[in-house]
Tab-separated table of C-alpha atoms and ligand atoms in Angstrom:
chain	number	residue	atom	x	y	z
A	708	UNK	CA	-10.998	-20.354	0.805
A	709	UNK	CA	-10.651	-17.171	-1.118
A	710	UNK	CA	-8.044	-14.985	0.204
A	711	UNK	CA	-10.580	-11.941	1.082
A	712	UNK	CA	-12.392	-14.581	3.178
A	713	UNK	CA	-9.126	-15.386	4.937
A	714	UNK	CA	-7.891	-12.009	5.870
A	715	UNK	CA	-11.383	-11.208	7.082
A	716	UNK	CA	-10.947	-14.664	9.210
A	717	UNK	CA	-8.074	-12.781	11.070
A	718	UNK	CA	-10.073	-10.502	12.929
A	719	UNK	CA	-8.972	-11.115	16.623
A	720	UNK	CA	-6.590	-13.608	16.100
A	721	UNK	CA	-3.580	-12.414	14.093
A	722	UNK	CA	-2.213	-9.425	12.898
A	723	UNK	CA	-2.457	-8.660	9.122
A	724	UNK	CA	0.743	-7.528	7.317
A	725	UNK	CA	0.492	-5.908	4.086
A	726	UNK	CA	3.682	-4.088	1.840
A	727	UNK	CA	3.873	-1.995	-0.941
A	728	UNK	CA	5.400	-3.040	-4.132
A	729	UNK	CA	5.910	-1.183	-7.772
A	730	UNK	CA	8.304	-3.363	-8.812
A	731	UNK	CA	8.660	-7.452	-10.247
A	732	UNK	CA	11.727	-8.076	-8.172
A	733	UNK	CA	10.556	-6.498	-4.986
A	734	UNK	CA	7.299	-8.503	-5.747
A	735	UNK	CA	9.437	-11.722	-5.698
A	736	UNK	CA	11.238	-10.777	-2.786
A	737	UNK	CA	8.428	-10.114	-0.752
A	738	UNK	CA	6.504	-13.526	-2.420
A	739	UNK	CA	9.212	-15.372	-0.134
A	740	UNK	CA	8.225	-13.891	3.038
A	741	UNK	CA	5.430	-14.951	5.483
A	742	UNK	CA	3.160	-11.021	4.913
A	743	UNK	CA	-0.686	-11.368	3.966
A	744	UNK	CA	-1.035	-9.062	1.094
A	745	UNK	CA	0.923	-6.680	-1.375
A	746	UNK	CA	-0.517	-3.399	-2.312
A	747	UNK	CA	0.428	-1.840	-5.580
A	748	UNK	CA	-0.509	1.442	-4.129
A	749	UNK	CA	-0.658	5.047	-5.737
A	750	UNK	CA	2.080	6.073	-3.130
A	751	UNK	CA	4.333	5.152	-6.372
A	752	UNK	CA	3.955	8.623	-7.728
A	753	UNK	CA	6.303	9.614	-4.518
A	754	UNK	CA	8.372	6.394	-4.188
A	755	UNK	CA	8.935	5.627	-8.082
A	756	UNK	CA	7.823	8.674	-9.835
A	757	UNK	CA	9.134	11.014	-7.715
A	758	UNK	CA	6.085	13.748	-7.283
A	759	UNK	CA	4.905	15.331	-4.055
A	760	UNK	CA	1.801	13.760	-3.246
A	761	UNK	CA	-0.379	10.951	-5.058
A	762	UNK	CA	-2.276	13.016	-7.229
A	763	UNK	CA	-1.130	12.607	-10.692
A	764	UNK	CA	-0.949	8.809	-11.274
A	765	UNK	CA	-2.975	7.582	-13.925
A	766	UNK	CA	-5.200	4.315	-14.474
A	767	UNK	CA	-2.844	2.999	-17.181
A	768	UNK	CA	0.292	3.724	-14.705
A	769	UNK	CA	-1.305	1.826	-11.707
A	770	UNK	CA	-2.161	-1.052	-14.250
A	771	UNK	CA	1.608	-1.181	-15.695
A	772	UNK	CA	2.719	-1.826	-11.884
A	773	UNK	CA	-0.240	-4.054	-11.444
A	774	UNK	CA	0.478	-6.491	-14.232
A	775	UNK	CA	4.409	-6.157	-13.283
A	776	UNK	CA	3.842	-6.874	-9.132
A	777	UNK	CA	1.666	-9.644	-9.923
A	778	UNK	CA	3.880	-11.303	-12.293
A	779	UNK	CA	6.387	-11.349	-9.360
A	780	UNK	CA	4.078	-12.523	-6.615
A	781	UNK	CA	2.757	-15.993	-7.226
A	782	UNK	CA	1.287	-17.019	-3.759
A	783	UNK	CA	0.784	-13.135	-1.945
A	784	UNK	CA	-2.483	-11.820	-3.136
A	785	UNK	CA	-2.178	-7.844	-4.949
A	786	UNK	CA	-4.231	-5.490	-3.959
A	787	UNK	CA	-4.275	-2.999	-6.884
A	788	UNK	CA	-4.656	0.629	-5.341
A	789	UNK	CA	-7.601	2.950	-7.528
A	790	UNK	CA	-6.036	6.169	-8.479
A	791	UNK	CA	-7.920	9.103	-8.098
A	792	UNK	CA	-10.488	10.284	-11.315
A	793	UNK	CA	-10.303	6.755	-11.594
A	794	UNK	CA	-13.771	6.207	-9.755
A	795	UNK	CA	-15.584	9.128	-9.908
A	796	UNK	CA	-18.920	7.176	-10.859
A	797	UNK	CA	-20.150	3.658	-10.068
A	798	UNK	CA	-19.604	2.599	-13.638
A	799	UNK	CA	-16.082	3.901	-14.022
A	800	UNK	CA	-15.316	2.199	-10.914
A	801	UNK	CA	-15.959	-0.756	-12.045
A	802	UNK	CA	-14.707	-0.735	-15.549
A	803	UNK	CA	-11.529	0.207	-14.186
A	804	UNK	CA	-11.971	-2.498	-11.274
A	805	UNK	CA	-12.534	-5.254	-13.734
A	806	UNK	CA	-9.533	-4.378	-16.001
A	807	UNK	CA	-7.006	-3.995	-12.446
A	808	UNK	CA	-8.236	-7.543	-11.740
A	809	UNK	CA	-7.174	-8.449	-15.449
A	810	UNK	CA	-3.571	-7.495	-14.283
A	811	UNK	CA	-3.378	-9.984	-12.008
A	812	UNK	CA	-4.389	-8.608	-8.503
A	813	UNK	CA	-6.830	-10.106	-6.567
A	814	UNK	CA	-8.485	-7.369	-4.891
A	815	UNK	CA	-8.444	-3.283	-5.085
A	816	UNK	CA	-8.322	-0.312	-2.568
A	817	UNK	CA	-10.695	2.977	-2.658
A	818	UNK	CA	-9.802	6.112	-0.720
A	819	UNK	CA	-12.982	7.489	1.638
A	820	UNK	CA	-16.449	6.757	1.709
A	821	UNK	CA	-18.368	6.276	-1.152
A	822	UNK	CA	-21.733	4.285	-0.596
A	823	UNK	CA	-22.482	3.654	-4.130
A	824	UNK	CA	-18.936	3.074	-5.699
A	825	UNK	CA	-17.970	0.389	-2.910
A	826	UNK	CA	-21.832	-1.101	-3.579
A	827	UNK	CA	-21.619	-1.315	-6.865
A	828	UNK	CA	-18.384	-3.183	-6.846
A	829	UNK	CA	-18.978	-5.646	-3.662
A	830	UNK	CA	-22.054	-6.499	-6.010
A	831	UNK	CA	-19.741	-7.750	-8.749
A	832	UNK	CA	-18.104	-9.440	-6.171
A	833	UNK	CA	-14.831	-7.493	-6.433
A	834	UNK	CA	-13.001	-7.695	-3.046
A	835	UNK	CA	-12.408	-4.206	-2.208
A	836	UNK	CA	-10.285	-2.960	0.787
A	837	UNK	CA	-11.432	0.528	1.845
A	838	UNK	CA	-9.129	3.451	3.625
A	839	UNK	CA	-10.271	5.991	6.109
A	840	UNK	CA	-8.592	9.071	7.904
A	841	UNK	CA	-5.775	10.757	6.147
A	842	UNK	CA	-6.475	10.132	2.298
A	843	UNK	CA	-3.412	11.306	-0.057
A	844	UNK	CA	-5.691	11.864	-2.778
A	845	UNK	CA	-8.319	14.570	-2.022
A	846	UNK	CA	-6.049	15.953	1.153
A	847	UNK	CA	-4.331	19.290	0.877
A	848	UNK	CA	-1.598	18.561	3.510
A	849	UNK	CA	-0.704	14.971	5.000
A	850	UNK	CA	-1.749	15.530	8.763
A	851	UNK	CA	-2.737	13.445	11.582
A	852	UNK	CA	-6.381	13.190	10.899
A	853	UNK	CA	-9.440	13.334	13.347
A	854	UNK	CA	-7.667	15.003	16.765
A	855	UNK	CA	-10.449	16.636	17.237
A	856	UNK	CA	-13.932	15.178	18.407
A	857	UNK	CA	-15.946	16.239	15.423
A	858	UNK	CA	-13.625	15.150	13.020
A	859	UNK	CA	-13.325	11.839	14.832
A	860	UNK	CA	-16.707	11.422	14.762
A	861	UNK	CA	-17.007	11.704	10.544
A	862	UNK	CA	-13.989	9.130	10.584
A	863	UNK	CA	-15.957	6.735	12.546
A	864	UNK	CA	-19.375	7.182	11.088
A	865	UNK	CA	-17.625	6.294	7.272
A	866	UNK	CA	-15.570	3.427	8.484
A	867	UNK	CA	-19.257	2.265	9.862
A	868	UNK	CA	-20.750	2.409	6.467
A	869	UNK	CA	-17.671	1.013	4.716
A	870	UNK	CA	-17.925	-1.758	6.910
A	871	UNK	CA	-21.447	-2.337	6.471
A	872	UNK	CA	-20.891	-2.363	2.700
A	873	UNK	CA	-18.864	-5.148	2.736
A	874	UNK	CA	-15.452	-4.423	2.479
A	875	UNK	CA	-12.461	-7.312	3.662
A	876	UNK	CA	-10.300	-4.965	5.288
A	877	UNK	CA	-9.669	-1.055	6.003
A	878	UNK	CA	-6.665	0.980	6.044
A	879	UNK	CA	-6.894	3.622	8.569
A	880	UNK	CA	-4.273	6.289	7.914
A	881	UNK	CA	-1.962	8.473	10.304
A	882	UNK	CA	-5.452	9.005	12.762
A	883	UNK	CA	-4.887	8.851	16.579
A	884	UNK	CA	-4.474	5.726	18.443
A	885	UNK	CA	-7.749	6.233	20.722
A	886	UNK	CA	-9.694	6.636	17.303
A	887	UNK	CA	-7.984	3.534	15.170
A	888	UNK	CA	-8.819	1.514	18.521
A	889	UNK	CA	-12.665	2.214	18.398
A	890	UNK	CA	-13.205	1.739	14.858
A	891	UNK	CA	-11.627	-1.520	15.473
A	892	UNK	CA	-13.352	-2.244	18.323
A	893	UNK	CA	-16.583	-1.831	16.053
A	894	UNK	CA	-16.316	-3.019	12.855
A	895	UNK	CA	-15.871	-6.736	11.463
A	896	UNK	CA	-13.238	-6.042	8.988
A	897	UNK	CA	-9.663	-6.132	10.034
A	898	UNK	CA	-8.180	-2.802	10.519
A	899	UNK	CA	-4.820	-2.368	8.482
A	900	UNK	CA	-3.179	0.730	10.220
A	901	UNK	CA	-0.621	3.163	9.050
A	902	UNK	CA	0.387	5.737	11.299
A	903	UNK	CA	-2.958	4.256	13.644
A	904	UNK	CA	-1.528	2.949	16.648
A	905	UNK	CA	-0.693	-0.510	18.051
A	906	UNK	CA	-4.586	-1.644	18.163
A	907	UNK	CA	-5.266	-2.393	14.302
A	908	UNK	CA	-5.655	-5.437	13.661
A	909	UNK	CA	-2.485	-5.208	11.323
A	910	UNK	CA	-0.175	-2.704	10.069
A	911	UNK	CA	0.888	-1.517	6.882
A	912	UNK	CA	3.990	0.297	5.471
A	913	UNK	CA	5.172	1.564	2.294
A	914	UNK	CA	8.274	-0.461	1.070
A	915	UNK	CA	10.715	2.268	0.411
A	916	UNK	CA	10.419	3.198	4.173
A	917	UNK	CA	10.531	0.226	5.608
A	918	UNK	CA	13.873	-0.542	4.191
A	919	UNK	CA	15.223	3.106	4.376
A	920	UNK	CA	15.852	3.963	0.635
A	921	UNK	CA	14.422	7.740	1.294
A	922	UNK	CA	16.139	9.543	3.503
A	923	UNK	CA	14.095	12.812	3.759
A	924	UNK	CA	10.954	11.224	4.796
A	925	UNK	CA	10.444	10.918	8.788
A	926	UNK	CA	7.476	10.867	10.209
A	927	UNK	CA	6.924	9.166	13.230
A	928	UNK	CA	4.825	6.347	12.879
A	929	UNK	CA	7.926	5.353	10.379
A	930	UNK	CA	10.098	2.687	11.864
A	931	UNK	CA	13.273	2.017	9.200
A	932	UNK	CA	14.174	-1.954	9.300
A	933	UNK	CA	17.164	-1.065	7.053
A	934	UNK	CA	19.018	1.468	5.329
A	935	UNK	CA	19.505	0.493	1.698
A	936	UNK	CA	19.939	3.476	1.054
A	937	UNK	CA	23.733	3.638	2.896
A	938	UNK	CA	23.774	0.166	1.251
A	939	UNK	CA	23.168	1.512	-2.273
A	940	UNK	CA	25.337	4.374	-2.012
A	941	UNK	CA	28.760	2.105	-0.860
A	942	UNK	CA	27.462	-0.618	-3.220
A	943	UNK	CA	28.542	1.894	-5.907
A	944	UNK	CA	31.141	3.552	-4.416
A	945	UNK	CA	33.250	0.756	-3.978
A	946	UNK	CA	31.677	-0.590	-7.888
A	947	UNK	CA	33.264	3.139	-8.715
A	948	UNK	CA	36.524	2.645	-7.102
A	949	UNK	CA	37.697	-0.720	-8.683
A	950	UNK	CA	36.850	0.063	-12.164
A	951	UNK	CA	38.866	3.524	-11.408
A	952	UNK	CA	41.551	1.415	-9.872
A	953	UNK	CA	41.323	-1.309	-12.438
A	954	UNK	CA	40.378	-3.614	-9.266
A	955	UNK	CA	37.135	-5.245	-11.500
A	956	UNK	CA	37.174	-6.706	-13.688
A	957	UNK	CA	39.194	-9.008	-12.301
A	958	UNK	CA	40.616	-12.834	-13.540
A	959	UNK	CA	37.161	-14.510	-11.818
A	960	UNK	CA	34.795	-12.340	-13.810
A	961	UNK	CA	36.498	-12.495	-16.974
A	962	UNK	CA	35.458	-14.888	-19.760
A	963	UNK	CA	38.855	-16.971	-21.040
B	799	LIG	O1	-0.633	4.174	-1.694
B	799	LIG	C1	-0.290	3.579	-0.659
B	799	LIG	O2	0.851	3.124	-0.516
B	799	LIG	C2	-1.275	3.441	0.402
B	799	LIG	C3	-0.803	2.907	1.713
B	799	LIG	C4	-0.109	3.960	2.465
B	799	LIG	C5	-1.901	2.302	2.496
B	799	LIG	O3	-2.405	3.777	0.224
C-alpha cells in the first residue's frame, strides 16, 4: 500500500506522528523510531539557518535538505516542505514538485488554499499534504489564528476545499482547539496539528523543540522532551576542561 494511502487509513484509529528533520543523522535517528512521516520543512530557515521567519529559503536549499533527510531515512516516508515563490503557478508547482520527489521524498507540503496548484499536482498523482491556519510564509506575525468567528469560518471553508481536492493529510497550525476539532470532525484526511489541540488526528513538532536545543522559543503548545541544549553545552565544557587540563587525550584514545 502506498504510504499516502496508509496515513489516510489512520483516520479514527491512530494518531499520526510526524518530525522535522534538516539533517542525515537526525534523519537516521528518527528512521529508528516508530513516527509516520518526516517533514523536511521550511522551518529550517529558523532552526538551521538562523532567520526570523520562513521567508527566505530557496527551492535549491529545501532540495539540498531533501536529498540529505532522505538519504538518512530508509523506511519513514519525507515529506519535502514547498518554499514560498516556489508555487506561485500550477506549472511551477509542479516542476518544482517533480524535482523534490527526485530527492528522495515521497510526498510534499503547500501552505493555504490554492484550488488549482493542489489540482494540478493530485492530477500527477503527487501526494501532497496541505496546511491551514497560521501559515509562516505569507503571515506578518505568528499568532493563534481564527479566534474569532469570521476568521474561523475562512479556516474551515479552505480546509473543506483542500480536502475535497484530494490531499492525504493537513497540518493545522497554532488555531484554537474548538476549530482544529471541527475541521476534523469534517474532513477525511487526517488532521496533523501543531499548536491545534488534543483532537487532530496526530500531532506534529519541529525537531529542535522537541528536544530543547533553542532555548528562546516558548510558546505554549511547545512541550520540550529534552534539553540538548544543557546537554550540548556540558558536552563541551567538560571536552574544554580535559584538553585544558591535559585530562584527554588520554592512554585509551591514543594510537601506540
Ligand atoms: O516548516 C515546518 O516545520 C512546518 C511544520 C511546523 C508543520 O511547516
Amino acid at each position: 500500500m502506498k504510504f499516502d494511502e496508509k496515513i489516510r487509513k489512520t483516520k479514527g484509529k491512530c494518531k499520526v506522528v510526524m518530525l522535522t528533520a534538516y539533517d542525515y543523522l537526525t534523519a537516521r535517528i528518527l528512521d529508528q523510531t516508530p513516527i509516520d512521516l518526516i517533514l523536511v520543512g521550511d522551518s529550517l530557515a529558523m532552526t538551521f539557518q538562523g532567520h526570523i521567519n520562513t521567508k527566505k529559503v530557496t527551492m535549491s536549499q529545501i532540495l539540498y535538505h531533501s536529498t540529505v533527510v532522505a538519504r538518512g531515512a530508509e523506511k519513514i516516508p519525507v515529506i519535502g516542505d514547498m518554499p514560498i515563490a516556489s508555487y506561485s503557478t500550477p506549472t511551477q508547482a509542479l516542476r518544482n514538485a517533480k524535482r523534490l520527489l527526485k530527492t528522495g521524498t515521497q510526498g510534499i507540503k503547500i501552505e493555504g488554499n490554492h484550488p488549482n496548484i493542489v489540482q494540478s499536482l493530485i492530477d500527477a498523482e503527487i501526494p501532497v499534504m496541505g496546511h491551514v491556519g497560521l501559515l509562516p510564509q505569507t503571515a506578518e506575525s505568528y499568532q493563534v489564528q481564527g479566534k474569532e468567528e469570521q476568521a474561523a469560518e475562512l479556516i474551515f471553508q479552505d480546509a473543506l476545499e483542500l480536502d475535497e481536492s484530494g490531499v492525504f493529510s493537513m497540518v493545522l497550525e497554532c488555531i484554537p482547539e474548538t476549530l482544529a476539532r471541527r475541521i476534523t470532525e469534517n474532513i477525511n484526511a487526517p488532521t496533523i496539528g501543531i499548536g491545534a489541540g488534543k483532537f487532530c488526528d496526530g500531532q506534529v513538532l519541529v525537531i529542535s523543540d522537541v528536544l530543547g536545543l533553542d532555548d528562546r522559543f516558548t510558546p505554549k503548545f511547545l512541550k520540550r522532551y529534552a534539553n540538548l541544549n544543557e546537554t550540548m553545552r556540558k558536552a563541551v565544557e567538560l571536552f574544554s576542561d580535559e584538553v585544558r587540563s591535559g585530562v584527554y587525550p588520554d592512554d585509551e584514545h591514543t594510537y601506540h
